PDB file of C-alpha atoms in Angstrom:
ATOM      1  CA  MET A   9      50.462  65.635  55.678  1.00  0.00           C
ATOM      2  CA  ILE A  10      50.632  65.185  59.629  1.00  0.00           C
ATOM      3  CA  PHE A  11      52.924  67.046  61.606  1.00  0.00           C
ATOM      4  CA  LYS A  12      53.625  65.748  64.576  1.00  0.00           C
ATOM      5  CA  LYS A  13      53.614  68.064  68.161  1.00  0.00           C
ATOM      6  CA  GLN A  14      57.030  68.073  68.505  1.00  0.00           C
ATOM      7  CA  ALA A  15      58.160  69.492  64.847  1.00  0.00           C
ATOM      8  CA  PRO A  16      59.370  73.385  65.552  1.00  0.00           C
ATOM      9  CA  LYS A  17      57.383  75.615  64.148  1.00  0.00           C
ATOM     10  CA  ILE A  18      59.362  77.667  62.281  1.00  0.00           C
ATOM     11  CA  LEU A  19      59.823  73.868  60.526  1.00  0.00           C
ATOM     12  CA  VAL A  20      55.971  73.930  59.702  1.00  0.00           C
ATOM     13  CA  THR A  21      55.519  77.599  59.005  1.00  0.00           C
ATOM     14  CA  GLY A  22      58.893  77.204  56.045  1.00  0.00           C
ATOM     15  CA  ILE A  23      57.324  74.340  54.611  1.00  0.00           C
ATOM     16  CA  LEU A  24      53.870  76.053  54.081  1.00  0.00           C
ATOM     17  CA  LEU A  25      55.360  79.513  52.547  1.00  0.00           C
ATOM     18  CA  CYS A  26      57.042  77.538  49.646  1.00  0.00           C
ATOM     19  CA  LEU A  27      54.017  76.249  48.037  1.00  0.00           C
ATOM     20  CA  PHE A  28      53.309  79.656  47.416  1.00  0.00           C
ATOM     21  CA  SER A  29      54.431  81.527  44.254  1.00  0.00           C
ATOM     22  CA  PHE A  30      55.215  85.477  44.038  1.00  0.00           C
ATOM     23  CA  SER A  31      54.203  87.970  41.910  1.00  0.00           C
ATOM     24  CA  GLY A  32      52.001  86.089  39.855  1.00  0.00           C
ATOM     25  CA  TYR A  33      55.066  83.656  38.468  1.00  0.00           C
ATOM     26  CA  SER A  34      55.663  80.176  39.893  1.00  0.00           C
ATOM     27  CA  GLN A  35      58.862  80.721  42.458  1.00  0.00           C
ATOM     28  CA  THR A  36      62.154  79.686  40.988  1.00  0.00           C
ATOM     29  CA  ASN A  37      64.264  76.590  42.124  1.00  0.00           C
ATOM     30  CA  SER A  38      67.753  77.945  43.617  1.00  0.00           C
ATOM     31  CA  SER A  39      70.001  76.387  41.217  1.00  0.00           C
ATOM     32  CA  TYR A  40      70.529  76.722  36.884  1.00  0.00           C
ATOM     33  CA  LEU A  41      69.569  73.342  34.840  1.00  0.00           C
ATOM     34  CA  GLU A  42      72.653  71.077  33.225  1.00  0.00           C
ATOM     35  CA  LEU A  43      72.378  71.729  29.302  1.00  0.00           C
ATOM     36  CA  SER A  44      71.737  67.763  29.595  1.00  0.00           C
ATOM     37  CA  GLN A  45      68.651  68.310  31.688  1.00  0.00           C
ATOM     38  CA  VAL A  46      67.040  70.632  28.812  1.00  0.00           C
ATOM     39  CA  LEU A  47      67.885  68.365  25.893  1.00  0.00           C
ATOM     40  CA  ASP A  48      68.888  64.825  24.622  1.00  0.00           C
ATOM     41  CA  GLU A  49      72.135  63.921  24.165  1.00  0.00           C
ATOM     42  CA  ALA A  50      72.152  64.306  20.555  1.00  0.00           C
ATOM     43  CA  THR A  51      70.683  67.438  19.581  1.00  0.00           C
ATOM     44  CA  MET A  52      72.881  68.561  22.560  1.00  0.00           C
ATOM     45  CA  GLU A  53      75.985  67.715  21.097  1.00  0.00           C
ATOM     46  CA  LYS A  54      74.708  69.006  17.724  1.00  0.00           C
ATOM     47  CA  LEU A  55      73.695  72.437  19.256  1.00  0.00           C
ATOM     48  CA  LEU A  56      76.804  72.924  21.113  1.00  0.00           C
ATOM     49  CA  SER A  57      78.418  72.007  17.609  1.00  0.00           C
ATOM     50  CA  LYS A  58      76.337  74.533  15.363  1.00  0.00           C
ATOM     51  CA  LYS A  59      74.779  77.227  18.033  1.00  0.00           C
ATOM     52  CA  VAL A  60      71.318  76.942  16.039  1.00  0.00           C
ATOM     53  CA  LEU A  61      68.942  73.562  14.865  1.00  0.00           C
ATOM     54  CA  ARG A  62      66.115  74.533  12.216  1.00  0.00           C
ATOM     55  CA  ASN A  63      63.390  72.185  11.565  1.00  0.00           C
ATOM     56  CA  PHE A  64      61.247  73.783   9.010  1.00  0.00           C
ATOM     57  CA  SER A  65      57.830  72.016   7.261  1.00  0.00           C
ATOM     58  CA  VAL A  66      55.239  72.573   4.756  1.00  0.00           C
ATOM     59  CA  PHE A  67      51.986  71.577   4.015  1.00  0.00           C
ATOM     60  CA  GLU A  68      51.788  68.315   6.534  1.00  0.00           C
ATOM     61  CA  LYS A  69      48.888  66.830   7.789  1.00  0.00           C
ATOM     62  CA  GLU A  70      50.540  66.618  11.455  1.00  0.00           C
ATOM     63  CA  ARG A  71      53.195  69.051  13.218  1.00  0.00           C
ATOM     64  CA  LYS A  72      56.103  67.277  13.578  1.00  0.00           C
ATOM     65  CA  LEU A  73      58.579  68.969  16.336  1.00  0.00           C
ATOM     66  CA  ILE A  74      61.286  67.791  17.214  1.00  0.00           C
ATOM     67  CA  TYR A  75      63.688  70.550  18.965  1.00  0.00           C
ATOM     68  CA  ALA A  76      61.349  71.485  22.023  1.00  0.00           C
ATOM     69  CA  PRO A  77      63.525  71.771  25.259  1.00  0.00           C
ATOM     70  CA  ASN A  78      62.626  69.517  28.283  1.00  0.00           C
ATOM     71  CA  VAL A  79      60.750  71.558  30.450  1.00  0.00           C
ATOM     72  CA  PRO A  80      56.739  71.837  31.021  1.00  0.00           C
ATOM     73  CA  ASP A  81      55.740  74.992  29.936  1.00  0.00           C
ATOM     74  CA  ALA A  82      56.963  74.148  26.931  1.00  0.00           C
ATOM     75  CA  ASP A  83      53.647  72.472  26.096  1.00  0.00           C
ATOM     76  CA  ILE A  84      51.700  75.567  26.544  1.00  0.00           C
ATOM     77  CA  GLY A  85      53.243  77.373  23.483  1.00  0.00           C
ATOM     78  CA  LEU A  86      53.697  74.064  21.431  1.00  0.00           C
ATOM     79  CA  ASN A  87      49.224  73.794  22.212  1.00  0.00           C
ATOM     80  CA  LYS A  88      49.033  77.484  21.938  1.00  0.00           C
ATOM     81  CA  TRP A  89      47.729  77.172  17.821  1.00  0.00           C
ATOM     82  CA  ASN A  90      45.316  74.506  18.956  1.00  0.00           C
ATOM     83  CA  GLU A  91      43.448  76.684  21.129  1.00  0.00           C
ATOM     84  CA  ASN A  92      42.217  79.130  18.404  1.00  0.00           C
ATOM     85  CA  HIS A  93      42.223  76.676  15.689  1.00  0.00           C
ATOM     86  CA  ASP A  94      40.180  73.621  14.111  1.00  0.00           C
ATOM     87  CA  TYR A  95      42.636  73.101  11.318  1.00  0.00           C
ATOM     88  CA  GLU A  96      46.627  72.615  10.995  1.00  0.00           C
ATOM     89  CA  PRO A  97      49.354  75.779  10.199  1.00  0.00           C
ATOM     90  CA  ASN A  98      50.556  74.435   6.583  1.00  0.00           C
ATOM     91  CA  TYR A  99      53.997  76.234   7.649  1.00  0.00           C
ATOM     92  CA  VAL A 100      55.378  75.234  10.644  1.00  0.00           C
ATOM     93  CA  LEU A 101      59.001  76.387  11.473  1.00  0.00           C
ATOM     94  CA  GLU A 102      61.288  75.492  14.939  1.00  0.00           C
ATOM     95  CA  ASN A 103      64.350  77.795  15.658  1.00  0.00           C
ATOM     96  CA  LEU A 104      67.233  75.590  18.806  1.00  0.00           C
ATOM     97  CA  TYR A 105      70.089  78.598  19.396  1.00  0.00           C
ATOM     98  CA  TYR A 106      72.351  78.547  22.220  1.00  0.00           C
ATOM     99  CA  PHE A 107      74.575  81.064  23.518  1.00  0.00           C
ATOM    100  CA  ASP A 108      77.267  80.866  26.344  1.00  0.00           C
ATOM    101  CA  LEU A 109      77.425  83.255  29.127  1.00  0.00           C
ATOM    102  CA  LYS A 110      80.866  83.484  29.080  1.00  0.00           C
ATOM    103  CA  ASP A 111      82.960  86.203  28.293  1.00  0.00           C
ATOM    104  CA  GLU A 112      86.437  86.182  26.530  1.00  0.00           C
ATOM    105  CA  ILE A 113      88.172  85.180  29.890  1.00  0.00           C
ATOM    106  CA  GLY A 114      85.890  82.689  31.051  1.00  0.00           C
ATOM    107  CA  VAL A 115      83.780  84.486  33.644  1.00  0.00           C
ATOM    108  CA  SER A 116      80.458  84.117  33.912  1.00  0.00           C
ATOM    109  CA  LYS A 117      77.538  87.248  33.126  1.00  0.00           C
ATOM    110  CA  GLN A 118      74.913  84.862  34.727  1.00  0.00           C
ATOM    111  CA  ASN A 119      73.618  86.230  38.067  1.00  0.00           C
ATOM    112  CA  PRO A 120      74.287  83.733  40.341  1.00  0.00           C
ATOM    113  CA  SER A 121      70.991  84.719  41.865  1.00  0.00           C
ATOM    114  CA  LYS A 122      68.722  82.744  39.360  1.00  0.00           C
ATOM    115  CA  GLU A 123      65.932  84.704  41.152  1.00  0.00           C
ATOM    116  CA  GLN A 124      67.537  87.752  39.958  1.00  0.00           C
ATOM    117  CA  GLU A 125      68.307  86.394  36.679  1.00  0.00           C
ATOM    118  CA  PHE A 126      64.491  85.814  35.835  1.00  0.00           C
ATOM    119  CA  ILE A 127      63.912  89.293  36.989  1.00  0.00           C
ATOM    120  CA  LYS A 128      66.191  90.747  34.190  1.00  0.00           C
ATOM    121  CA  LEU A 129      64.969  88.082  31.528  1.00  0.00           C
ATOM    122  CA  ASN A 130      61.366  89.199  32.532  1.00  0.00           C
ATOM    123  CA  LYS A 131      62.268  92.684  32.043  1.00  0.00           C
ATOM    124  CA  LEU A 132      64.175  92.267  28.905  1.00  0.00           C
ATOM    125  CA  VAL A 133      61.882  90.631  26.809  1.00  0.00           C
ATOM    126  CA  ARG A 134      58.935  92.878  27.737  1.00  0.00           C
ATOM    127  CA  SER A 135      61.018  96.020  26.848  1.00  0.00           C
ATOM    128  CA  MET A 136      59.489  95.422  22.848  1.00  0.00           C
ATOM    129  CA  SER A 137      60.529  99.463  21.890  1.00  0.00           C
ATOM    130  CA  LYS A 138      63.778  98.091  22.242  1.00  0.00           C
ATOM    131  CA  MET A 139      63.386  96.297  19.254  1.00  0.00           C
ATOM    132  CA  THR A 140      62.316  99.379  16.742  1.00  0.00           C
ATOM    133  CA  GLY A 141      65.209  99.833  14.695  1.00  0.00           C
ATOM    134  CA  LEU A 142      66.710  95.940  15.037  1.00  0.00           C
ATOM    135  CA  LYS A 143      68.414  95.126  12.387  1.00  0.00           C
ATOM    136  CA  TYR A 144      68.124  91.514  10.248  1.00  0.00           C
ATOM    137  CA  PHE A 145      69.284  90.520   7.290  1.00  0.00           C
ATOM    138  CA  SER A 146      66.997  90.395   4.176  1.00  0.00           C
ATOM    139  CA  HIS A 147      67.198  87.636   1.404  1.00  0.00           C
ATOM    140  CA  THR A 148      64.964  90.389  -0.847  1.00  0.00           C
ATOM    141  CA  ARG A 149      67.019  93.156  -1.186  1.00  0.00           C
ATOM    142  CA  HIS A 150      70.217  91.216  -0.358  1.00  0.00           C
ATOM    143  CA  LYS A 151      71.516  93.093   2.143  1.00  0.00           C
ATOM    144  CA  MET A 152      71.076  94.342   6.280  1.00  0.00           C
ATOM    145  CA  ASP A 153      67.845  96.177   7.050  1.00  0.00           C
ATOM    146  CA  VAL A 154      65.965  97.653   9.516  1.00  0.00           C
ATOM    147  CA  LEU A 155      63.051  94.724  10.365  1.00  0.00           C
ATOM    148  CA  TYR A 156      60.672  96.771  12.523  1.00  0.00           C
ATOM    149  CA  ASP A 157      60.746 100.761  11.781  1.00  0.00           C
ATOM    150  CA  ARG A 158      58.263 101.096  15.028  1.00  0.00           C
ATOM    151  CA  CYS A 159      57.375  98.842  17.959  1.00  0.00           C
ATOM    152  CA  TYR A 160      55.725  99.733  20.942  1.00  0.00           C
ATOM    153  CA  ALA A 161      52.825  98.555  23.631  1.00  0.00           C
ATOM    154  CA  ILE A 162      49.206 100.477  23.048  1.00  0.00           C
ATOM    155  CA  ASP A 163      46.450  99.962  25.266  1.00  0.00           C
ATOM    156  CA  ASN A 164      44.632  97.934  22.759  1.00  0.00           C
ATOM    157  CA  PRO A 165      44.209  96.333  19.286  1.00  0.00           C
ATOM    158  CA  LYS A 166      41.546  99.607  18.325  1.00  0.00           C
ATOM    159  CA  THR A 167      42.868 102.719  18.998  1.00  0.00           C
ATOM    160  CA  LYS A 168      46.630 101.774  19.800  1.00  0.00           C
ATOM    161  CA  ASN A 169      47.686 104.630  21.553  1.00  0.00           C
ATOM    162  CA  ARG A 170      51.288 103.948  22.542  1.00  0.00           C
ATOM    163  CA  ILE A 171      51.952 103.439  25.967  1.00  0.00           C
ATOM    164  CA  ASP A 172      54.986 102.754  28.084  1.00  0.00           C
ATOM    165  CA  ASP A 173      56.373  99.587  28.033  1.00  0.00           C
ATOM    166  CA  VAL A 174      54.947  96.888  30.510  1.00  0.00           C
ATOM    167  CA  LEU A 175      57.058  95.900  32.815  1.00  0.00           C
ATOM    168  CA  ASP A 176      54.823  94.563  35.619  1.00  0.00           C
ATOM    169  CA  THR A 177      55.148  91.063  35.110  1.00  0.00           C
ATOM    170  CA  SER A 178      51.101  90.441  36.683  1.00  0.00           C
ATOM    171  CA  VAL A 179      49.833  92.172  33.267  1.00  0.00           C
ATOM    172  CA  ASN A 180      48.706  89.505  30.863  1.00  0.00           C
ATOM    173  CA  PRO A 181      48.063  89.823  27.776  1.00  0.00           C
ATOM    174  CA  ILE A 182      49.736  93.306  26.346  1.00  0.00           C
ATOM    175  CA  TYR A 183      49.209  93.784  23.016  1.00  0.00           C
ATOM    176  CA  VAL A 184      51.766  95.520  20.481  1.00  0.00           C
ATOM    177  CA  LEU A 185      52.812  97.137  17.579  1.00  0.00           C
ATOM    178  CA  PHE A 186      54.640  96.092  15.088  1.00  0.00           C
ATOM    179  CA  ASP A 187      56.150  98.080  11.763  1.00  0.00           C
ATOM    180  CA  ASP A 188      57.296  95.071   9.930  1.00  0.00           C
ATOM    181  CA  ASN A 189      59.594  95.380   6.980  1.00  0.00           C
ATOM    182  CA  SER A 190      57.999  93.033   4.666  1.00  0.00           C
ATOM    183  CA  PHE A 191      54.584  92.337   6.934  1.00  0.00           C
ATOM    184  CA  GLY A 192      53.433  95.749   7.054  1.00  0.00           C
ATOM    185  CA  GLU A 193      51.621  97.000  10.371  1.00  0.00           C
ATOM    186  CA  TYR A 194      50.143  94.637  12.493  1.00  0.00           C
ATOM    187  CA  VAL A 195      49.567  94.423  16.138  1.00  0.00           C
ATOM    188  CA  GLY A 196      50.361  91.196  17.997  1.00  0.00           C
ATOM    189  CA  GLU A 197      49.265  89.964  21.204  1.00  0.00           C
ATOM    190  CA  LEU A 198      51.641  89.207  23.495  1.00  0.00           C
ATOM    191  CA  THR A 199      51.301  86.429  26.606  1.00  0.00           C
ATOM    192  CA  TYR A 200      53.669  86.147  29.316  1.00  0.00           C
ATOM    193  CA  GLY A 201      54.568  83.342  31.193  1.00  0.00           C
ATOM    194  CA  GLN A 202      56.873  81.548  34.050  1.00  0.00           C
ATOM    195  CA  GLY A 203      57.861  78.329  35.502  1.00  0.00           C
ATOM    196  CA  GLU A 204      60.489  76.857  37.784  1.00  0.00           C
ATOM    197  CA  ASN A 205      63.205  77.011  35.112  1.00  0.00           C
ATOM    198  CA  GLU A 206      62.109  78.992  32.064  1.00  0.00           C
ATOM    199  CA  ILE A 207      60.087  82.380  31.159  1.00  0.00           C
ATOM    200  CA  TYR A 208      58.354  81.757  27.420  1.00  0.00           C
ATOM    201  CA  LEU A 209      56.198  83.843  25.210  1.00  0.00           C
ATOM    202  CA  THR A 210      53.566  83.725  23.013  1.00  0.00           C
ATOM    203  CA  GLU A 211      52.665  86.014  20.297  1.00  0.00           C
ATOM    204  CA  VAL A 212      49.054  85.847  18.132  1.00  0.00           C
ATOM    205  CA  ASN A 213      48.811  88.501  15.181  1.00  0.00           C
ATOM    206  CA  GLN A 214      45.232  90.181  16.129  1.00  0.00           C
ATOM    207  CA  ASN A 215      44.743  92.005  12.093  1.00  0.00           C
ATOM    208  CA  PRO A 216      45.623  89.915   8.607  1.00  0.00           C
ATOM    209  CA  LEU A 217      49.421  89.743   6.913  1.00  0.00           C
ATOM    210  CA  GLY A 218      50.717  90.631   4.004  1.00  0.00           C
ATOM    211  CA  LEU A 219      53.625  90.116   2.094  1.00  0.00           C
ATOM    212  CA  PRO A 220      54.844  91.705  -0.797  1.00  0.00           C
ATOM    213  CA  GLY A 221      51.652  91.906  -2.973  1.00  0.00           C
ATOM    214  CA  LEU A 222      49.879  89.350  -0.793  1.00  0.00           C
ATOM    215  CA  LYS A 223      47.575  88.992   1.811  1.00  0.00           C
ATOM    216  CA  ALA A 224      48.360  85.974   2.767  1.00  0.00           C
ATOM    217  CA  ILE A 225      47.985  85.389   6.544  1.00  0.00           C
ATOM    218  CA  LYS A 226      44.549  85.784   8.344  1.00  0.00           C
ATOM    219  CA  ASN A 227      44.165  87.048  11.660  1.00  0.00           C
ATOM    220  CA  LYS A 228      45.599  85.017  14.372  1.00  0.00           C
ATOM    221  CA  ASP A 229      46.888  82.779  11.863  1.00  0.00           C
ATOM    222  CA  LEU A 230      50.373  83.152  13.069  1.00  0.00           C
ATOM    223  CA  CYS A 231      51.348  82.289  16.371  1.00  0.00           C
ATOM    224  CA  ALA A 232      55.121  82.636  17.803  1.00  0.00           C
ATOM    225  CA  PHE A 233      56.320  81.051  20.730  1.00  0.00           C
ATOM    226  CA  VAL A 234      59.283  81.921  22.291  1.00  0.00           C
ATOM    227  CA  ASP A 235      61.377  79.965  25.198  1.00  0.00           C
ATOM    228  CA  MET A 236      64.115  81.133  27.330  1.00  0.00           C
ATOM    229  CA  VAL A 237      65.354  78.151  29.753  1.00  0.00           C
ATOM    230  CA  PRO A 238      68.702  79.448  31.556  1.00  0.00           C
ATOM    231  CA  CYS A 239      71.034  77.150  31.967  1.00  0.00           C
ATOM    232  CA  LYS A 240      74.173  77.243  34.027  1.00  0.00           C
ATOM    233  CA  ASP A 241      76.521  79.327  32.494  1.00  0.00           C
ATOM    234  CA  ALA A 242      74.438  79.410  29.106  1.00  0.00           C
ATOM    235  CA  ILE A 243      70.494  80.585  27.330  1.00  0.00           C
ATOM    236  CA  VAL A 244      68.948  78.096  25.428  1.00  0.00           C
ATOM    237  CA  VAL A 245      66.014  80.073  23.444  1.00  0.00           C
ATOM    238  CA  TYR A 246      63.791  77.834  21.457  1.00  0.00           C
ATOM    239  CA  VAL A 247      61.236  79.902  18.689  1.00  0.00           C
ATOM    240  CA  LEU A 248      58.841  78.056  17.255  1.00  0.00           C
ATOM    241  CA  ILE A 249      56.300  80.071  14.244  1.00  0.00           C
ATOM    242  CA  GLU A 250      53.609  78.168  13.007  1.00  0.00           C
ATOM    243  CA  ALA A 251      51.163  80.067  10.197  1.00  0.00           C
ATOM    244  CA  LYS A 252      48.447  79.385   8.279  1.00  0.00           C
ATOM    245  CA  VAL A 253      49.404  81.500   4.918  1.00  0.00           C
ATOM    246  CA  GLY A 254      47.308  81.740   1.711  1.00  0.00           C
ATOM    247  CA  VAL A 255      50.101  81.110  -1.153  1.00  0.00           C
ATOM    248  CA  PRO A 256      51.202  79.052  -3.379  1.00  0.00           C
ATOM    249  CA  ALA A 257      54.038  75.905  -2.803  1.00  0.00           C
ATOM    250  CA  GLY A 258      56.072  77.950  -4.619  1.00  0.00           C
ATOM    251  CA  PHE A 259      56.184  80.603  -2.615  1.00  0.00           C
ATOM    252  CA  LYS A 260      58.033  77.919   0.346  1.00  0.00           C
ATOM    253  CA  ASN A 261      61.308  80.007   0.054  1.00  0.00           C
ATOM    254  CA  MET A 262      60.200  83.343   0.488  1.00  0.00           C
ATOM    255  CA  ILE A 263      58.270  81.876   3.872  1.00  0.00           C
ATOM    256  CA  LEU A 264      61.088  80.544   5.176  1.00  0.00           C
ATOM    257  CA  GLU A 265      63.467  83.257   4.487  1.00  0.00           C
ATOM    258  CA  SER A 266      61.033  85.647   6.140  1.00  0.00           C
ATOM    259  CA  PHE A 267      60.248  83.239   9.389  1.00  0.00           C
ATOM    260  CA  THR A 268      63.459  82.683   9.165  1.00  0.00           C
ATOM    261  CA  THR A 269      65.609  86.238   9.618  1.00  0.00           C
ATOM    262  CA  ARG A 270      62.481  87.161  12.023  1.00  0.00           C
ATOM    263  CA  SER A 271      63.356  84.678  14.429  1.00  0.00           C
ATOM    264  CA  ASP A 272      67.268  84.735  14.079  1.00  0.00           C
ATOM    265  CA  ALA A 273      66.845  89.036  14.427  1.00  0.00           C
ATOM    266  CA  ILE A 274      64.933  88.154  17.575  1.00  0.00           C
ATOM    267  CA  PHE A 275      66.911  85.902  19.198  1.00  0.00           C
ATOM    268  CA  ASN A 276      70.589  88.454  18.310  1.00  0.00           C
ATOM    269  CA  TRP A 277      68.424  90.739  20.031  1.00  0.00           C
ATOM    270  CA  ILE A 278      68.182  88.841  22.977  1.00  0.00           C
ATOM    271  CA  LYS A 279      71.646  88.357  23.013  1.00  0.00           C
ATOM    272  CA  SER A 280      72.682  91.011  22.483  1.00  0.00           C
ATOM    273  CA  ILE A 281      71.130  93.634  25.113  1.00  0.00           C
ATOM    274  CA  TYR A 282      71.761  90.953  27.363  1.00  0.00           C
TER     275      TYR A 282
END
């Protein structure tokens, strides 16, 4: 682009500044997206009615993902599995959630400044220690139970020394120790990112995971993607869980329940402390 000599210097400076990002993340647009810009009409209508949509597939030759939001960085999560594997996952679960940010009298709890809202969300999803004691519904025990007895950031997967929550958005990845009610103790590698209209994270297990009586999931064979899209007076949360699970097909319902309850618990945690 060629600027004419008579163009005010302040205008040129302003344009140049807009080309750069801050704090290692993309700068956000000043206005929130409408829900109709994030989801197609049919999906939006179903989501507003049901508040959550699910798509679960088992042993498919190709993944069939239908609920990913229409935001650019969703592709990062959708392609995460292929970065580490030359084979397909045999269990895939999509969850699409929605919650309104207006209180009981219709006043929005959303920050008028989108930039400040993103700062808040970034801090929230990096505060992993706050997931300690998170409750979920255990289908095997038929009651509410604690999902994570312990959950905190660690220095690395080998020494596993506990460190404070890593709130600095320039630090990636971070490692988190999860003491899971069913899977046992494992380490997840979490990578965070931000686009113009979304904040997302991916998680990949760094050691094998078990189910009761089984060592079912090998290292890096469980990938999770969480995409949070702040819309006008609402939040859309997309959770994708993909895994290669070494169990017979008869365990299908057990895997579905395990993945679903964990996804719901994470969403409810985000919603409860928002």
